[in-house]
Coordinates of C-alpha atoms and ligand atoms in Angstrom, one line a residue:
M3 CA 8.9 11.6 -3.1
K4 CA 4.7 12.6 -2.1
D5 CA 3.7 10.3 1.6
L6 CA 0.6 8.3 1.3
D7 CA -1.9 7.3 3.5
Y8 CA -0.8 4.9 6.4
H9 CA -2.9 3.8 9.2
V10 CA -0.3 2.0 11.5
P11 CA 2.0 4.5 12.7
Q12 CA 5.4 5.3 10.0
Q13 CA 8.5 4.7 12.9
R14 CA 11.1 2.7 14.0
T15 CA 11.1 1.4 17.3
I16 CA 12.9 -1.3 19.1
S17 CA 12.4 -2.0 22.6
T18 CA 13.3 -5.4 23.4
Q19 CA 16.6 -7.3 23.2
G20 CA 15.8 -10.0 19.8
M21 CA 12.4 -11.6 20.9
G22 CA 10.4 -10.1 23.1
P23 CA 8.7 -11.9 25.8
V24 CA 5.3 -12.7 23.3
S25 CA 7.3 -13.4 20.2
S26 CA 9.4 -15.8 22.4
E27 CA 6.1 -17.7 23.7
L28 CA 5.3 -17.9 19.9
D29 CA 8.4 -19.0 18.8
A30 CA 8.3 -21.8 21.3
R31 CA 5.3 -23.3 19.9
R32 CA 6.6 -23.1 16.2
Q33 CA 9.8 -25.0 16.9
N34 CA 7.2 -27.9 18.8
A35 CA 4.3 -27.3 15.6
V36 CA 6.0 -26.1 13.1
A37 CA 8.5 -28.4 10.3
R38 CA 11.6 -27.1 11.1
A39 CA 12.3 -26.3 7.3
L40 CA 10.2 -23.2 7.8
S41 CA 12.2 -21.2 9.8
P42 CA 11.6 -17.4 10.1
G43 CA 14.8 -15.6 9.4
L44 CA 13.1 -12.2 11.4
P45 CA 13.2 -11.4 14.9
G46 CA 9.3 -11.2 16.0
Y47 CA 5.9 -12.5 15.4
V48 CA 4.2 -9.8 13.1
V49 CA 0.8 -8.2 14.3
A50 CA 0.5 -5.4 11.8
A51 CA 1.9 -4.1 9.1
D52 CA 1.7 -1.0 6.9
G53 CA 3.8 0.9 4.3
G54 CA 7.5 0.9 5.6
V55 CA 6.6 -0.7 8.7
L56 CA 5.9 -4.5 10.5
V57 CA 5.0 -4.5 13.8
D58 CA 5.5 -7.0 16.2
A59 CA 3.7 -9.2 18.9
D60 CA 6.0 -6.8 21.6
G61 CA 5.4 -3.6 20.1
N62 CA 8.8 -3.4 18.0
S63 CA 8.2 -1.5 15.0
F64 CA 10.4 -2.3 12.2
I65 CA 11.4 -0.4 9.5
D66 CA 10.5 -3.0 6.6
F67 CA 12.9 -3.9 3.3
A68 CA 11.3 -6.9 2.5
S69 CA 8.0 -6.7 1.8
G70 CA 6.7 -10.5 2.4
I71 CA 9.8 -10.8 -0.6
A72 CA 8.3 -8.2 -2.9
V73 CA 4.6 -8.9 -2.3
T74 CA 3.0 -6.2 -0.3
S75 CA 3.9 -3.8 -3.0
V76 CA 0.9 -1.5 -2.1
G77 CA 1.7 -2.0 1.5
A78 CA 0.6 -4.8 3.4
S79 CA -2.9 -3.8 4.7
N80 CA -3.7 -1.6 1.9
Q81 CA -7.2 0.2 2.7
R82 CA -8.6 -0.3 -0.8
V83 CA -7.4 -3.9 -1.2
A84 CA -8.7 -5.1 2.8
A85 CA -12.3 -3.5 1.7
A86 CA -12.2 -5.6 -1.7
V87 CA -11.3 -8.3 0.0
A88 CA -13.9 -7.7 2.7
E89 CA -16.6 -7.2 0.2
A90 CA -15.7 -10.2 -2.1
A91 CA -15.5 -12.6 1.1
A92 CA -19.0 -11.3 2.2
Q93 CA -20.4 -11.9 -1.4
F94 CA -18.6 -15.7 -1.8
T95 CA -15.3 -16.9 -0.9
H96 CA -15.1 -19.5 -3.5
T97 CA -16.9 -21.8 -6.6
C98 CA -14.0 -22.8 -8.4
F99 CA -13.8 -20.9 -11.8
M100 CA -13.8 -24.0 -13.8
I101 CA -16.8 -25.0 -12.3
S102 CA -19.0 -21.7 -11.9
P103 CA -17.5 -18.7 -13.8
Y104 CA -17.6 -15.1 -12.0
E105 CA -16.7 -11.4 -13.1
S106 CA -13.9 -10.7 -11.3
Y107 CA -11.3 -13.6 -12.7
I108 CA -12.5 -12.2 -16.5
A109 CA -11.7 -8.2 -14.9
V110 CA -8.4 -9.6 -14.2
C111 CA -7.3 -10.9 -16.8
E112 CA -8.4 -8.1 -19.3
K113 CA -6.2 -5.6 -17.0
L114 CA -3.3 -8.7 -17.2
A115 CA -4.0 -7.9 -21.2
E116 CA -4.2 -4.3 -21.1
L117 CA -0.9 -3.8 -18.5
T118 CA 1.7 -6.5 -20.4
P119 CA 3.7 -5.6 -23.1
G120 CA 2.6 -5.3 -26.6
D121 CA -0.7 -4.6 -27.8
H122 CA -1.4 -7.7 -29.5
A123 CA -4.6 -9.7 -28.7
K124 CA -3.5 -12.1 -25.2
K125 CA -5.2 -14.2 -22.9
S126 CA -4.1 -15.3 -19.4
A127 CA -5.1 -18.2 -16.8
L128 CA -4.6 -17.5 -13.1
F129 CA -3.4 -19.9 -10.4
N130 CA -2.4 -19.3 -6.8
S131 CA 1.6 -19.0 -6.9
G132 CA 4.7 -18.2 -8.9
A133 CA 5.8 -21.7 -9.2
E134 CA 2.5 -22.8 -10.3
A135 CA 2.5 -19.8 -12.8
V136 CA 5.6 -20.9 -13.9
E137 CA 5.1 -24.4 -14.3
N138 CA 2.0 -23.5 -16.5
A139 CA 4.0 -21.1 -18.7
V140 CA 6.0 -24.1 -19.6
K141 CA 2.7 -26.1 -20.4
V142 CA 1.4 -23.7 -22.7
A143 CA 4.9 -23.5 -24.3
R144 CA 5.1 -27.3 -24.5
S145 CA 1.4 -28.1 -26.2
Y146 CA 1.8 -24.2 -28.8
T147 CA 5.1 -25.6 -30.1
G148 CA 4.8 -29.6 -29.6
K149 CA 8.4 -29.8 -28.2
N150 CA 9.6 -30.5 -24.6
A151 CA 13.1 -28.8 -24.3
V152 CA 12.9 -26.3 -21.6
A153 CA 16.0 -23.5 -21.2
V154 CA 16.7 -21.6 -18.3
F155 CA 19.8 -19.6 -17.0
D156 CA 22.6 -19.6 -14.3
R157 CA 21.4 -18.7 -11.1
A158 CA 17.2 -18.3 -11.4
Y159 CA 15.1 -19.3 -9.2
H160 CA 11.4 -20.3 -10.3
G161 CA 10.0 -21.6 -7.5
R162 CA 9.8 -25.2 -5.3
T163 CA 7.3 -27.7 -7.2
N164 CA 9.2 -30.5 -8.6
L165 CA 9.7 -28.8 -12.4
T166 CA 10.6 -25.6 -11.2
L167 CA 13.3 -26.8 -8.7
A168 CA 14.4 -28.8 -12.1
M169 CA 14.9 -25.0 -13.0
T170 CA 15.8 -23.3 -10.1
A171 CA 19.9 -23.2 -9.9
K172 CA 20.4 -23.1 -6.4
N173 CA 21.1 -26.1 -4.6
K174 CA 21.1 -25.5 -0.7
P175 CA 18.6 -24.7 0.7
Y176 CA 16.3 -25.4 -2.0
K177 CA 16.7 -28.7 -4.0
T178 CA 19.1 -30.3 -1.2
L179 CA 17.6 -33.9 -1.2
F180 CA 14.7 -33.5 -3.0
G181 CA 15.5 -35.4 -6.4
P182 CA 15.1 -37.0 -8.9
F183 CA 14.0 -33.4 -10.6
A184 CA 11.8 -33.0 -14.1
S185 CA 14.1 -33.6 -17.0
D186 CA 14.1 -31.6 -20.3
V187 CA 15.2 -28.6 -18.4
Y188 CA 18.9 -27.6 -19.3
R189 CA 20.4 -24.4 -17.7
V190 CA 22.6 -21.9 -20.0
P191 CA 24.6 -19.1 -19.2
S192 CA 23.0 -15.6 -19.1
S193 CA 24.6 -11.8 -18.8
Y194 CA 26.1 -10.7 -15.5
P195 CA 28.1 -7.4 -16.4
L196 CA 29.7 -7.2 -13.6
H197 CA 31.5 -10.8 -13.7
D198 CA 32.1 -11.5 -17.1
G199 CA 32.4 -8.2 -18.9
L200 CA 30.4 -8.9 -21.9
T201 CA 28.0 -6.8 -23.5
G202 CA 24.3 -7.5 -24.4
P203 CA 24.5 -8.6 -28.0
E204 CA 28.2 -10.5 -26.9
A205 CA 26.4 -12.6 -23.7
A206 CA 23.3 -13.5 -26.2
E207 CA 25.8 -15.0 -28.8
R208 CA 27.1 -17.4 -26.0
T209 CA 23.9 -17.8 -24.6
I210 CA 22.2 -19.1 -28.2
K211 CA 25.9 -20.9 -28.8
V212 CA 24.5 -23.0 -25.7
L213 CA 21.1 -23.6 -26.9
E214 CA 22.2 -24.3 -30.3
Q215 CA 24.8 -27.2 -29.4
E216 CA 23.5 -28.3 -26.7
I217 CA 19.3 -28.5 -27.0
G218 CA 18.7 -27.5 -30.8
A219 CA 16.2 -25.2 -31.7
E220 CA 14.2 -27.9 -32.7
N221 CA 13.4 -29.4 -29.4
L222 CA 13.1 -26.2 -27.4
A223 CA 9.6 -25.0 -26.0
C224 CA 10.6 -22.3 -24.7
V225 CA 13.5 -20.3 -23.1
V226 CA 12.3 -19.1 -19.3
I227 CA 14.2 -16.2 -18.3
E228 CA 13.8 -13.2 -15.2
P229 CA 14.3 -10.3 -17.1
I230 CA 15.8 -9.2 -13.9
Q231 CA 16.7 -12.1 -11.4
G232 CA 15.3 -11.8 -7.8
E233 CA 16.4 -14.8 -5.6
G234 CA 19.9 -15.1 -7.8
G235 CA 21.3 -11.5 -7.1
F236 CA 19.4 -8.8 -8.5
V237 CA 21.3 -9.2 -11.5
V238 CA 20.1 -6.9 -14.6
P239 CA 21.6 -8.3 -18.2
A240 CA 23.6 -6.2 -20.2
E241 CA 21.5 -3.8 -22.2
G242 CA 20.9 -5.9 -25.7
Y243 CA 20.8 -9.4 -24.5
L244 CA 16.9 -9.5 -23.7
P245 CA 16.2 -8.1 -27.5
A246 CA 19.0 -10.6 -29.0
L247 CA 17.3 -13.5 -27.3
V248 CA 14.0 -12.4 -28.2
E249 CA 15.3 -12.3 -32.3
W250 CA 16.4 -15.6 -31.9
C251 CA 13.2 -17.4 -30.2
R252 CA 11.0 -15.6 -32.7
K253 CA 13.3 -17.0 -35.8
N254 CA 13.4 -20.7 -34.1
N255 CA 9.9 -21.0 -33.2
V256 CA 10.8 -20.8 -29.1
V257 CA 8.5 -19.4 -26.7
F258 CA 10.2 -16.3 -25.1
V259 CA 8.8 -16.7 -21.3
A260 CA 9.5 -13.9 -18.7
D261 CA 9.5 -14.7 -15.2
E262 CA 7.9 -11.1 -13.8
V263 CA 7.2 -12.8 -10.5
Q264 CA 9.8 -10.6 -8.5
A265 CA 10.3 -7.7 -10.5
G266 CA 6.6 -7.2 -12.0
F267 CA 3.7 -5.0 -10.8
C268 CA 5.8 -1.7 -10.6
R269 CA 8.3 -2.7 -8.8
S270 CA 11.4 -2.1 -11.1
G271 CA 9.9 1.1 -12.1
E272 CA 7.6 0.2 -15.1
W273 CA 5.0 -2.1 -15.2
F274 CA 7.4 -4.9 -16.2
S275 CA 11.1 -5.2 -16.1
V276 CA 11.0 -5.8 -19.7
D277 CA 9.8 -2.4 -20.0
H278 CA 12.9 -1.3 -19.5
E279 CA 14.3 -2.6 -22.7
G280 CA 11.0 -2.5 -24.6
V281 CA 11.0 -5.9 -24.7
V282 CA 7.6 -7.9 -25.9
P283 CA 7.9 -11.3 -24.2
D284 CA 5.8 -14.2 -25.6
V285 CA 4.2 -15.0 -22.3
V286 CA 4.7 -13.4 -18.7
A287 CA 4.5 -15.3 -15.5
T288 CA 3.7 -12.7 -12.8
A289 CA 2.5 -13.2 -9.1
K290 CA 3.5 -11.4 -5.5
G291 CA 2.9 -7.9 -6.0
I292 CA -0.1 -8.5 -8.3
A293 CA -2.6 -8.9 -5.8
G294 CA -1.5 -7.1 -2.3
G295 CA -0.6 -10.2 -0.8
M296 CA -3.4 -12.6 -1.1
P297 CA -2.2 -15.6 -3.0
L298 CA -2.9 -15.3 -7.0
S299 CA -0.9 -15.8 -9.8
A300 CA -1.0 -15.6 -13.5
V301 CA 0.2 -16.8 -17.1
T302 CA -0.7 -14.1 -19.8
G303 CA 0.4 -14.5 -23.5
R304 CA -0.1 -14.2 -26.9
A305 CA -3.6 -15.3 -27.4
D306 CA -2.6 -18.2 -29.9
I307 CA -0.3 -19.3 -27.2
M308 CA -2.5 -19.3 -24.7
D309 CA -5.3 -21.2 -26.6
A310 CA -3.0 -23.9 -27.4
P311 CA -3.5 -26.5 -24.6
I312 CA -7.3 -28.6 -25.2
P313 CA -10.1 -27.2 -23.1
G314 CA -10.0 -28.8 -19.5
A315 CA -6.4 -28.7 -19.4
L316 CA -5.5 -25.8 -17.3
G317 CA -6.7 -25.0 -14.1
G318 CA -7.5 -26.1 -10.5
T319 CA -9.6 -26.0 -8.0
Y320 CA -8.4 -22.8 -6.3
G321 CA -6.5 -20.8 -9.1
G322 CA -8.0 -16.9 -9.4
N323 CA -10.4 -17.7 -6.4
P324 CA -12.5 -14.4 -6.1
V325 CA -11.3 -13.3 -3.1
A326 CA -7.9 -13.0 -4.5
C327 CA -8.9 -11.4 -7.6
A328 CA -11.1 -8.3 -6.0
A329 CA -7.8 -8.1 -4.0
A330 CA -5.5 -7.9 -7.4
L331 CA -8.3 -5.4 -8.9
A332 CA -7.8 -3.2 -6.3
A333 CA -4.1 -3.2 -5.8
I334 CA -3.8 -2.2 -9.6
E335 CA -5.9 0.1 -9.0
E336 CA -4.0 1.3 -6.1
M337 CA -0.8 1.3 -8.5
E338 CA -2.5 3.5 -10.8
T339 CA -3.9 6.1 -8.6
H340 CA -0.4 6.5 -7.1
D341 CA 1.6 6.3 -10.2
L342 CA 3.6 3.5 -7.8
A343 CA 6.0 2.9 -11.2
G344 CA 6.8 6.3 -10.5
R345 CA 7.5 6.3 -7.4
A346 CA 9.5 3.4 -7.7
R347 CA 11.7 5.4 -9.8
E348 CA 11.7 8.3 -7.2
M349 CA 12.7 5.5 -4.7
E350 CA 15.7 4.1 -6.7
T351 CA 17.0 7.6 -6.6
I352 CA 16.8 8.6 -3.2
I353 CA 18.7 4.5 -2.9
R354 CA 21.6 5.4 -5.4
R355 CA 22.0 8.7 -3.5
H356 CA 22.4 6.9 -0.1
L357 CA 24.4 3.3 -1.4
E358 CA 26.4 5.1 -4.3
P359 CA 28.9 6.3 -2.0
L360 CA 29.8 3.2 -0.5
L361 CA 31.4 2.0 -3.6
E362 CA 34.6 3.5 -2.3
L363 CA 34.5 0.7 0.3
D364 CA 36.6 -1.9 -0.7
V365 CA 34.1 -4.7 0.2
V366 CA 31.5 -3.2 -1.5
R367 CA 31.2 -4.6 -5.4
E368 CA 28.4 -2.8 -7.3
V369 CA 24.7 -1.1 -6.7
R370 CA 22.5 -2.3 -8.6
G371 CA 18.6 -3.1 -10.1
H372 CA 16.0 -0.7 -11.1
G373 CA 13.3 1.2 -9.2
A374 CA 12.6 -0.1 -6.2
M375 CA 14.3 -3.4 -6.5
I376 CA 18.2 -2.3 -6.3
A377 CA 21.1 -4.2 -4.5
V378 CA 24.2 -3.9 -3.5
E379 CA 26.6 -6.5 -4.1
L380 CA 29.2 -7.4 -1.3
V381 CA 32.8 -9.4 -1.8
D382 CA 31.4 -12.3 0.5
G383 CA 28.4 -14.1 2.2
E384 CA 30.2 -13.6 5.9
I385 CA 30.2 -9.6 5.7
T386 CA 26.5 -9.8 4.0
G387 CA 25.2 -12.2 6.7
A388 CA 27.1 -9.5 9.3
V389 CA 25.5 -6.3 7.9
A390 CA 22.1 -8.2 7.8
A391 CA 22.1 -9.6 11.2
A392 CA 23.4 -5.5 12.6
C393 CA 20.4 -3.7 10.3
K394 CA 17.8 -6.2 11.9
A395 CA 19.2 -5.6 15.6
A396 CA 18.4 -1.8 14.7
G397 CA 15.2 -2.6 13.9
V398 CA 15.6 -2.9 9.6
L399 CA 14.7 -5.8 7.7
I400 CA 16.8 -6.8 4.8
L401 CA 17.0 -10.1 2.6
T402 CA 20.1 -11.2 0.9
C403 CA 20.2 -13.2 -2.0
G404 CA 23.0 -14.4 -4.6
L405 CA 24.4 -18.2 -4.9
D406 CA 27.1 -16.9 -2.3
G407 CA 24.5 -15.2 -0.8
N408 CA 26.5 -11.9 -0.8
V409 CA 24.2 -9.5 -2.3
I410 CA 21.9 -7.4 0.1
R411 CA 18.3 -6.8 -1.7
L412 CA 15.7 -3.6 -1.2
L413 CA 12.4 -4.7 -1.7
P414 CA 10.7 -2.0 0.3
A415 CA 6.7 -1.2 -0.3
L416 CA 6.3 1.2 -2.9
T417 CA 4.5 3.2 -0.7
I418 CA 7.0 3.7 2.2
P419 CA 7.5 7.1 3.8
E420 CA 10.4 9.0 2.7
N421 CA 11.9 9.4 6.3
L422 CA 11.6 5.3 7.3
L423 CA 13.2 4.9 3.8
V424 CA 15.7 7.5 4.2
E425 CA 16.1 6.2 8.0
G426 CA 16.9 2.4 7.0
L427 CA 19.3 3.6 4.4
E428 CA 21.1 5.0 6.3
I429 CA 21.1 2.4 9.1
M430 CA 22.1 -0.1 6.3
A431 CA 24.9 2.6 4.7
E432 CA 26.3 2.5 8.8
A433 CA 26.4 -1.2 8.9
I434 CA 28.1 -1.7 6.0
N435 CA 31.0 1.2 6.6
T436 CA 31.2 -0.7 10.0
Q437 CA 31.9 -4.0 8.7
A438 CA 34.1 -2.4 6.3
K439 CA 36.4 -0.7 9.3
E440 CA 36.3 -4.4 10.6
R441 CA 38.1 -6.1 7.6
A442 CA 40.4 -3.1 6.7
Ligands
PLP21 C1 11.1 -14.7 -10.2 C2 10.6 -16.0 -9.4 N1 9.5 -16.6 -10.1 C3 9.0 -17.7 -9.1 C4 9.0 -17.3 -8.1 C5 8.2 -18.8 -7.4 O1 6.9 -18.0 -6.8 P1 6.2 -18.6 -5.5 O2 6.9 -18.7 -3.9 O3 4.9 -18.0 -5.3 O4 6.1 -20.0 -6.1 C6 9.7 -16.4 -7.9 C7 9.4 -16.5 -5.8 O5 10.6 -15.9 -5.3 C8 10.2 -15.9 -8.4 O6 11.2 -14.8 -7.5

């Protein structure tokens, strides 16, 4: 795998045990001033980041397998993105597209029409966060179909606003004591081959039965699905599941919405994770990797669906901010120039080479995923937490996921140099081996 250009040294160096003195002082200020609901899981306060590393205020340099939860795919201080941001900000930071429009917003929508699956006419609307994109996808689907109900899936994660919390599955920590939630949201079974043992068509039949018996196609505006589940455990549905679901949606005037917020923009080794099965959604929600860390999200869909809401019905003060749009155009250019989807596929080969031998251990259930979105499912949350803690102490930042907290998910930048990727994987494999021995 070819290394790219980096301006922060790409090395792991841990010189303090836990937080160093500068980070500790910052942490004391955080505890005093920041609501306790926001409690960072990582050991240090960041002062620099690029490629595969995060550097903290005490000079520790961590291998970063989190990318700010799948956001900094092109690197956290990508020079093309940084230059585009500086140039756009120097021209104007904001006008509000709904009041005084500008070109970069249109250019992002044109790019989304080009890159998202399908060669039909498409239109987009831009927002700030993934949750906002998902909410607006639902608004568009309701407006188009004249129906209300929304179907979501077991283990789904769609965000933290009121509607998207209704759509999100996991209670703690996301939903607890925050209700009542939006109505007309129904959870249906999905496909989880490791646990349900069903083929794609069998799992789709089970899902469709629930859609028909418990909701009714005549009430259903849209099905919203993460084609590869993120927070829910990096679950990849069995082959044939998504195509069968799309077919049912098409026959029943139900809008098929792909939530590509986490899996989109080259993360899975394709531009979008639905591309693995050639699925063409009616509407795609994107965010995270789209803009190199600047807040931007989008809803892109069939032009007739996107044009259903009346003029003025979609928008928001900041959605499609010009600085964020400039960042998105630069980030997408980086993905194209360096074929980051191809690089993600190369990363998958390296990751699998290091992690699949762990399947021999009793504590490891599965290694799954696509591209640079690979997970290891372990037998329980306790051992997963211990592995994550051991990695952190050794200077490798990894995230866990899954309803039981028993899945380690890897989300390195798509620009990470090979030697750091390998070093991080070796540390992680050693941590899993150590925990397995302690269990034996
Ligand atoms: C699949 C998916 N949808 C929606 C969201 C919500 O995005 P945001 O946190 O930007 O609101 C996330 C965030 O992790 C996500 O993974």
